[in-house]
Structure formats: C-alpha cells, structure tokens
Coordinates of C-alpha atoms (C1' of nucleotides) in Angstrom, one line a residue:
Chain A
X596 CA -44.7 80.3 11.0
X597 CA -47.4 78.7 9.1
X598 CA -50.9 77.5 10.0
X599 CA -50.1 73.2 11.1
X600 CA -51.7 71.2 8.4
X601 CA -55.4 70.5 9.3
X602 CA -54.3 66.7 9.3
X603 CA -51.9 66.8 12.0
X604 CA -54.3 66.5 14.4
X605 CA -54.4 63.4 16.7
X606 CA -56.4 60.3 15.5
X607 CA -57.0 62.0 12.2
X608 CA -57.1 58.8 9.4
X609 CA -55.3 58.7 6.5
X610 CA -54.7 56.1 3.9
X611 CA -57.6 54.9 1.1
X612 CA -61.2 55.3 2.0
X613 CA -63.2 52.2 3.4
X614 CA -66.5 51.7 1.5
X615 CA -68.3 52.1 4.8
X616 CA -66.6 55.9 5.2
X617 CA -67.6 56.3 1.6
X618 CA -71.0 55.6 2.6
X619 CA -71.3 58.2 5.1
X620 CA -70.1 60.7 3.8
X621 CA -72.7 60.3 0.7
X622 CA -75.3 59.7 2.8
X623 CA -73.9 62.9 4.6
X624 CA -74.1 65.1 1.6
X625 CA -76.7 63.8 0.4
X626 CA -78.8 65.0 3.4
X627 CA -76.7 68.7 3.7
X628 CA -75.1 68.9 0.4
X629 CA -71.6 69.2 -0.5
X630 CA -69.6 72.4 1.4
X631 CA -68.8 73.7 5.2
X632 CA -66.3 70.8 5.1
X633 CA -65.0 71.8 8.1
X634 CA -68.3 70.1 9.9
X635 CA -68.1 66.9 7.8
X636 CA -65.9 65.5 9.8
X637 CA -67.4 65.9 13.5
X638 CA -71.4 65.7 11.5
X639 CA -70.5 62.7 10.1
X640 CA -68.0 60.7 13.0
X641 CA -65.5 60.1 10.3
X642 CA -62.0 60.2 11.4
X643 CA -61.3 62.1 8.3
X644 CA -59.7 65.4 8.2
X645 CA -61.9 68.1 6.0
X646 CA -59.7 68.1 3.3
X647 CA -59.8 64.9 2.9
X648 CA -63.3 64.2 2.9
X649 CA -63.4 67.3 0.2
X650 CA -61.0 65.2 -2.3
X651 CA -62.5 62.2 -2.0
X652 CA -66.0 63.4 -2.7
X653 CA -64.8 66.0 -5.9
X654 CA -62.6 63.5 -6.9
X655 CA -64.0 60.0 -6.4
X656 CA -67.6 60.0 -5.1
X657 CA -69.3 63.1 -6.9
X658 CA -72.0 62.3 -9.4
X659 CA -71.0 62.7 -13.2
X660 CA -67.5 61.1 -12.9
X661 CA -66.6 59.1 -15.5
X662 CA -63.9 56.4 -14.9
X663 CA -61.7 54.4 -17.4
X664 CA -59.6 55.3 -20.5
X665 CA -59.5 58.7 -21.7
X666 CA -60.9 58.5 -25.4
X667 CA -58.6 60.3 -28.2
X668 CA -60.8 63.2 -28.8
X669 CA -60.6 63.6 -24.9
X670 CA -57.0 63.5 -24.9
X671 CA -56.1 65.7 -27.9
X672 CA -58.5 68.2 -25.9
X673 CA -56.4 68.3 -23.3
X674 CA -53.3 68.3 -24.8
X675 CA -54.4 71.6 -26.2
X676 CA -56.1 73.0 -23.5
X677 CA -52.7 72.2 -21.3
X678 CA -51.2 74.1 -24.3
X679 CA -52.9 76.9 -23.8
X680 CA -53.5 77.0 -20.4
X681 CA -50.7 75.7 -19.0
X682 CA -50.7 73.2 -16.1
X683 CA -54.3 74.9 -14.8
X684 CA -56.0 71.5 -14.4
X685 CA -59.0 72.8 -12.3
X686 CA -60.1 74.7 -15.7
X687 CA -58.6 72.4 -18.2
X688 CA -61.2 70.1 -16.2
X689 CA -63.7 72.6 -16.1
X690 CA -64.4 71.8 -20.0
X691 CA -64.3 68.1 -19.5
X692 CA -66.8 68.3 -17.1
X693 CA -67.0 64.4 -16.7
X694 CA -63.2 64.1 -15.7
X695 CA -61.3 65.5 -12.4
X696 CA -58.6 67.5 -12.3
X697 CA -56.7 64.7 -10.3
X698 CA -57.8 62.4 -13.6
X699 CA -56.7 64.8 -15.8
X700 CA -53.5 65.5 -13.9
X701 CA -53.0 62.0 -13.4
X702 CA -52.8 61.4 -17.1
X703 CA -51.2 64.2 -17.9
X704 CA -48.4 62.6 -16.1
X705 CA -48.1 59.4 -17.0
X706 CA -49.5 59.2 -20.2
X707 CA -49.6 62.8 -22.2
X708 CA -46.2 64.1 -21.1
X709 CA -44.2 60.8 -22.3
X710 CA -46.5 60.5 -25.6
X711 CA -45.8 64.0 -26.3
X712 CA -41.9 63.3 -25.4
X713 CA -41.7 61.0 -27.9
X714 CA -44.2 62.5 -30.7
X715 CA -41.3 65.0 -30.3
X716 CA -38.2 63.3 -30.5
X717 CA -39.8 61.3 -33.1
X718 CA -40.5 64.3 -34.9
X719 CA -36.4 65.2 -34.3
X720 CA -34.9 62.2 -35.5
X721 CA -37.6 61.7 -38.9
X722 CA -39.4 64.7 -40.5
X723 CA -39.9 68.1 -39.4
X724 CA -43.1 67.9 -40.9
X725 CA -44.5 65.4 -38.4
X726 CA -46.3 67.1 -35.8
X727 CA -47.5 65.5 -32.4
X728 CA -50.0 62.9 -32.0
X729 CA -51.7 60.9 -29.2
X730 CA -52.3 57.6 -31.1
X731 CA -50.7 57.9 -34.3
X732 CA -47.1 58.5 -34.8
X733 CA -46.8 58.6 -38.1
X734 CA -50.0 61.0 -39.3
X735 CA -49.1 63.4 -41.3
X736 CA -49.0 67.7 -40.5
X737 CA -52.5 67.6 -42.5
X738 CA -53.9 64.6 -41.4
X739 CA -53.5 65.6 -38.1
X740 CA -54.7 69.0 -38.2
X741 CA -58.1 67.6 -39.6
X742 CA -59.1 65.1 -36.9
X743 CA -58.0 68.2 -34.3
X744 CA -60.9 69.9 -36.3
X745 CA -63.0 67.4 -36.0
X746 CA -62.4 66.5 -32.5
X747 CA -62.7 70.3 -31.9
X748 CA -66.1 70.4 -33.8
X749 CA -67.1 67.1 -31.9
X750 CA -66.3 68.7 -28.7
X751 CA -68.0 71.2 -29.3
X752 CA -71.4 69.6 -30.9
X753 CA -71.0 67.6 -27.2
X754 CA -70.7 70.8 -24.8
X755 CA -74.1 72.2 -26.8
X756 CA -76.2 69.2 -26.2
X757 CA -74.5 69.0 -22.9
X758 CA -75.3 72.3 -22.0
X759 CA -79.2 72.4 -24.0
X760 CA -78.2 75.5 -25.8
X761 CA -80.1 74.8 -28.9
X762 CA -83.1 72.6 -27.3
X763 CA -84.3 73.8 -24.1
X764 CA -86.6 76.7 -24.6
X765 CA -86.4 77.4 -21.1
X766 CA -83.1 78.4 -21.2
X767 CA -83.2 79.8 -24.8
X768 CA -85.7 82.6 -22.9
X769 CA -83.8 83.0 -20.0
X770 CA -81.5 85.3 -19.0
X771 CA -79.1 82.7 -18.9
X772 CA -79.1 82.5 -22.6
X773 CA -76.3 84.6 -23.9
X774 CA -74.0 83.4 -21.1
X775 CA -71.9 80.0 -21.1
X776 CA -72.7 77.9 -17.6
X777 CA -69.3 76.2 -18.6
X778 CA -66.5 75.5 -18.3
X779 CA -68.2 74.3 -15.4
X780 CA -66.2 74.6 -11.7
X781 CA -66.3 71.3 -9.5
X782 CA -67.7 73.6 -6.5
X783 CA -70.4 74.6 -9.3
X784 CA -71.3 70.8 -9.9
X785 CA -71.3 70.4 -6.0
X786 CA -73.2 72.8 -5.2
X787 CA -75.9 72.5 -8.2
X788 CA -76.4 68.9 -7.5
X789 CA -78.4 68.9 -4.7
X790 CA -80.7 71.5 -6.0
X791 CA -81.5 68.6 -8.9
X792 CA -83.5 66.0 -7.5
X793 CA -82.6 62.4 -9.1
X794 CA -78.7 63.2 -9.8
X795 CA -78.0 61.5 -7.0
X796 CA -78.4 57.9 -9.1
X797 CA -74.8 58.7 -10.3
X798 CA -73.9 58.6 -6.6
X799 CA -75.2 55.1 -5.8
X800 CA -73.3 53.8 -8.8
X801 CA -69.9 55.3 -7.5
X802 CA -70.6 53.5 -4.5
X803 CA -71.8 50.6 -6.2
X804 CA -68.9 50.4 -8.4
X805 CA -66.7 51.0 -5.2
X806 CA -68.6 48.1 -3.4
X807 CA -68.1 45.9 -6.3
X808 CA -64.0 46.7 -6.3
X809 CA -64.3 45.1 -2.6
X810 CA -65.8 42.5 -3.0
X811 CA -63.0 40.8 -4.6
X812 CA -65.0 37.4 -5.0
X813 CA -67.7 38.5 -6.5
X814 CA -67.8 38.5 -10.2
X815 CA -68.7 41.9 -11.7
X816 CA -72.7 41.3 -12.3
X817 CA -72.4 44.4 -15.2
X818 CA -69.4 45.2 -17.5
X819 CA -68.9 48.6 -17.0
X820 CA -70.0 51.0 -19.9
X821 CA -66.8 51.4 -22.3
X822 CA -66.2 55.0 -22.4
X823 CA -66.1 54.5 -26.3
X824 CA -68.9 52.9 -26.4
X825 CA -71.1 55.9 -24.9
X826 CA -72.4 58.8 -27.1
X827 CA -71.5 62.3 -26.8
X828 CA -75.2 62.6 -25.4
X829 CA -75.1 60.0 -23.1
X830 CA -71.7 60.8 -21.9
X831 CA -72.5 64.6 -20.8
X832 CA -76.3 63.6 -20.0
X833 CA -75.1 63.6 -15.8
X834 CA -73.8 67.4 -16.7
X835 CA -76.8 68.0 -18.3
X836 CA -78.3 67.2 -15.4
X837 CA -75.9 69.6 -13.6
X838 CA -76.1 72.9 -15.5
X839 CA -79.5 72.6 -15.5
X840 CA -81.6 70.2 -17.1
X841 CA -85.6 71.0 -19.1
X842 CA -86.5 67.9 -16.5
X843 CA -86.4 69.8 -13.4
X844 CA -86.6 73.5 -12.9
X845 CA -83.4 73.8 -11.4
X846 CA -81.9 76.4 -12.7
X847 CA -84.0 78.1 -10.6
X848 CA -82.4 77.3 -7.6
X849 CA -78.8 76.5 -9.0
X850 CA -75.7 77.6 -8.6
X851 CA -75.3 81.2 -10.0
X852 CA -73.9 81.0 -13.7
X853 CA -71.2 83.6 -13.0
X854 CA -68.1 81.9 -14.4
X855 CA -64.8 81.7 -13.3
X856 CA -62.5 82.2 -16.5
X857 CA -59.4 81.1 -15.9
X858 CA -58.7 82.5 -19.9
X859 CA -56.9 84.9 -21.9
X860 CA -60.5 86.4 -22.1
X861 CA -59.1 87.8 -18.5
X862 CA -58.1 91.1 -19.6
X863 CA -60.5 91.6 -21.8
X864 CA -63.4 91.4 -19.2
X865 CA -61.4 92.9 -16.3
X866 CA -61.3 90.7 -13.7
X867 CA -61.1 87.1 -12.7
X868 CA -64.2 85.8 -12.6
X869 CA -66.4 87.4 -15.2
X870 CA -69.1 86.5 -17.1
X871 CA -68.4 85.7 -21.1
X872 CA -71.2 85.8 -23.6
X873 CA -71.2 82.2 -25.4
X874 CA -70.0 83.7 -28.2
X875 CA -66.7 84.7 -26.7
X876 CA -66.1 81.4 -25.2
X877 CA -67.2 79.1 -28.4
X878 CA -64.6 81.1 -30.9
X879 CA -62.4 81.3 -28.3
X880 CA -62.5 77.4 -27.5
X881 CA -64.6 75.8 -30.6
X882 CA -64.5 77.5 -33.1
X883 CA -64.4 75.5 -36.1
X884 CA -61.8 77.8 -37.8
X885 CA -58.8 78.4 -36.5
X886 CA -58.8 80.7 -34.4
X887 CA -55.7 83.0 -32.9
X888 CA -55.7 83.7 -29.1
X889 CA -54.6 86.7 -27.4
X890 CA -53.0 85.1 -24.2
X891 CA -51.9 87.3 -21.0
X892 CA -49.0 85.6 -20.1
X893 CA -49.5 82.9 -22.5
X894 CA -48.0 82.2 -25.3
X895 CA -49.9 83.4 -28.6
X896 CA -50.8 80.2 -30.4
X897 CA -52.9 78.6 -32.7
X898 CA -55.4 76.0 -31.7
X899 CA -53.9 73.3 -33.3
X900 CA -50.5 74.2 -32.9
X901 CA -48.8 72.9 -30.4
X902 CA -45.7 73.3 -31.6
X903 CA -44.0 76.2 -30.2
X904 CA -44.8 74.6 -26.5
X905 CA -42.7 71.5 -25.8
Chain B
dA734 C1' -42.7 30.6 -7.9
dA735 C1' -40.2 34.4 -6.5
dA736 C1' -38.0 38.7 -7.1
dC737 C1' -37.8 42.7 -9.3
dC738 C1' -39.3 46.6 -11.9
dC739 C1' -42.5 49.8 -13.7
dC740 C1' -46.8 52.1 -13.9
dT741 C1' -51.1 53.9 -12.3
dC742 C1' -53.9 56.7 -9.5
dA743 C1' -55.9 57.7 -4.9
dA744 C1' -54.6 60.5 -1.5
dC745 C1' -51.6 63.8 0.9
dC746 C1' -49.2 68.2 1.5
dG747 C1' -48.2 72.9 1.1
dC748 C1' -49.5 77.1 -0.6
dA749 C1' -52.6 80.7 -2.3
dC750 C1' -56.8 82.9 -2.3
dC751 C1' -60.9 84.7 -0.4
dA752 C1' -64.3 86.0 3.0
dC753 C1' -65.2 87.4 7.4
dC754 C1' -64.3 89.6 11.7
Chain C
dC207 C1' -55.5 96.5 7.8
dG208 C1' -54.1 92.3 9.7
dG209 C1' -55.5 87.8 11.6
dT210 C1' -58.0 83.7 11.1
dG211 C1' -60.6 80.0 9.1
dG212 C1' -62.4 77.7 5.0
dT213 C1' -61.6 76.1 0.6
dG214 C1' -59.4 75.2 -3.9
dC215 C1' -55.4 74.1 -6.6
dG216 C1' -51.2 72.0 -8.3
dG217 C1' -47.2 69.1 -7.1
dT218 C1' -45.8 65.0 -5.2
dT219 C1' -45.9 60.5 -2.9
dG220 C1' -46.5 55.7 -2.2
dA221 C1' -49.4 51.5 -2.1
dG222 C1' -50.7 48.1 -4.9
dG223 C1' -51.2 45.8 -9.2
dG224 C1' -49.4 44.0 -13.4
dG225 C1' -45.6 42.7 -16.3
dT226 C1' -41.1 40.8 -16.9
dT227 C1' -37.1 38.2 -15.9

DNA sequence: AAACCCCTCAACCGCACCACC
DNA sequence: CGGTGGTGCGGTTGAGGGGTT
C-alpha cells in the first residue's frame, strides 16, 4: 500500500490559482526563497497542497519564464533534443532555460508530435528525400539540414552570451571556467535566484501579467514583447541573471555548478550527476559540425537526423 | 445565436528517487 | 537495511476559449 497522495487531505484547494494566492506565495518566496515546500503551505495560509504550490511557482510564477509562441529555432531544438533524449522534458528544458518542461511538454503534444506526423506521412506519400520540418513542408534534405546548422550555431552563440563564457572575466578566472552551469536544472534557477538581488523584477511582471489576465475589462496598457521580436541577448538576459551575472557577485553564493547530465555523456563520467568540462557539452550539443553521439540506451544518431526516430 | 467540436495549457496524479533517521 | 518524508518528473486530465456549422 502506497503513501495517500499529499492532496487528499481535507480542505486541500485545487483548481487554477487566484491572483491573490499567487501573490502570497511570491511574497512567500521572495522572503524564504524557493524549497521546504512542505512549509509553504501552513507558512503562507494557502490552502494549497505542497506540490501544488511547487508547480505553480516552477512552472508559472518563477522569474525567467518566457510565455507565448515557441519561435522555430526553439522548436527545431526540441525536436532534436526530444530525439536524442527521449521524452526527458526536465533536461530537454534544462537547455531552454527560458521554457518549462510543462511548456515544453505541452507543445510537444499538441504541436511537435502532429507536425512531425505529418512531415512524415508527407514525406511517405511524396519524396523520400524530404525530411521533417517544423514550418516548411516542402524544404528540401539540404535546405533543411542548413538552417538546423544555423539554428544549432544560433543556439549556441545564445547559451554563450547567456552563460558570459567569453565576457565575464570573473568567471573566465574562476574555477567555474572549464565547467558548463547549464543545461541549467529548475531547482538550480530556484535556488540561485534569491542569492541575486534584483531578479526578482521578472517576478512582479508574472504577476503583473497574471493581474492583467483578470482584469478582463481592462485593456492591456503594454503589448507583450513578441518572442520574435526579442534578441538572443535579451531573451537569455533573466538566465544570465541566474547562472551568475558580472552585475552581482553571485556566483559566490549560488547554487553549486555541479550538473545533473541527463546525457549519453553518463557513462563516460560514471555517474548521474557529474560535472562535464564545456568542451564535452558544446561538441556534444553545439557543435557546428556534425557530430555523432554515443548514446547509453539511445539510439546512435546524428544531430540532424531525425530520421531513424519516428 | 446556439450548439458543437477542437485545441490549448494549467494543474493534477502517480511514481521514482534521494536523503535522513 | 528498511521506513519515511520531501521533491522532481512524466503522463494525463479537464476547464475554458476559439472556431465552425
């Protein structure tokens, strides 16, 4: 016999968050920081289970979340991280660092799975030599490899700047320097949040935007930023903030950068959660050439090819 | 205008893992 | 070593909104 779910218990709420809940549970980890969810619920008064209050702060309220459309360099990066790592959305969105895994999940579902579906039976019924695509059905094997590259390239151009590998000197001296802080864990940005002072701007917009959802009369007083029409910089500047930022000494006090690598690089470090030089994880991930992957229990692909996986 | 259908996504549920005792 | 509690993850659900008939 099992434990009984934590949300059995009597007068436990359930259903969508009230703006006034949201608001004290920010306020709540905003004094205390994110973690020992098991309090948060008697701390605060909410009539939330812990769980609960966990999912909607990781998944709705935590600074750094970016909302709206997925662009196509976002999507064709999950496409082939799902290809490689399988339906692992915690470290698929471990290297979109702006997206949840419940976003990511989310459109994996409804969006990725049919577009590949039909990329495929697309591919069936014309040319063998069509391969899958997110937004253009009838690109051609080369064409599409190329803007894979690019959007590769691009992603990884954006994890650099994200992650001030080339321009903070601070960190270029550290000890931190030969090690990745990414793909960076949702418990990591939790945790390394509060040590930065300031992030917490991100958190009064969530709140803000969430007010303005409510207040159904009220015509929206800002369009909200397109997610096209941010720039790799200002899109990953919140994660800057998070990993550790030249503003604020924080990497002092931040989360440790041992990494949790939910790769093929498994085997070759031993263990689970291991540290990887940059190195491993750029030609593993970004490399600009293709590059072959030794999976454990995954397939044995080229990035790029998704071919052999649907 | 109403009924119906489809889609999206926030939230829930169950399980697994880990740390601690 | 087993029990327990806390947390994280992936699968699933269902309310609500938008589109279509």
């Amino acid at each position: 016999m099992g434990r009984p779910p934590c949300c059995d218990k009597l007068g436990v709420k359930k259903g969508p968050w009230t703006p006034e809940e949201d608001l004290m549970l920010v306020s709540y980890i905003q004094e205390h920081g994110p973690g020992n969810w098991r309090s948060v619920p008697t701390n605060t008064g909410l009539m939330r289970c812990s769980k609960s209050c966990r999912l909607r702060w990781t998944n709705y309220l935590r600074p750094g979340i970016k909302r709206g459309n997925f662009t196509d360099q976002e999507e064709r990066l999950i496409i082939h991280l799902q290809a490689l790592l399988g339906n692992r959305w915690a470290a698929i969105a471990s290297y979109l660092p702006e997206r949840t895994d419940n976003d990511i999940k989310n459109y994996w579902n409804t969006h990725l799975k049919k577009k590949l579906k039909r990329s495929q039976m697309g591919e069936e019924e014309e040319s063998p030599s069509k391969r899958p695509s997110s937004n253009n059905q009838s690109m051609s094997k080369g064409q599409w490899e190329r803007r894979l590259q690019t959007d590769i390239h691009m992603a990884r151009q954006a994890l650099r700047e994200a992650l001030s590998l080339d321009s903070d000197p601070g960190r270029a001296n550290s000890s931190h320097n030969t090690y990745l802080p990414s793909p960076v864990t949702s418990s990591q940005a939790c945790q390394t949040v509060v040590s930065s002072s300031g992030i917490y701007a991100s958190n009064t917009e969530n709140i803000a935007r969430l007010l303005e959802g409510w207040m159904k009369n009220k015509p929206k007083s800002q369009p909200e930023q397109s997610a096209e029409s941010a720039s790799a910089s200002t899109r990953y500047s919140i994660n800057k903030g998070v990993v550790g930022s030249t503003e604020s000494d924080s990497s002092e006090g931040s989360a440790s950068f041992k990494q949790e690598l939910p790769t093929p690089e498994m085997s070759e470090f031993g263990s689970e959660t291991a540290q990887v030089p940059l190195s491993v994880i750029e030609n593993w991930l970004f490399d600009e050439s293709t590059v072959m992957v030794q999976g454990v229990g995954l397939v044995d692909m080229q990035l790029g090819d998704t071919s052999g996986l649907f």
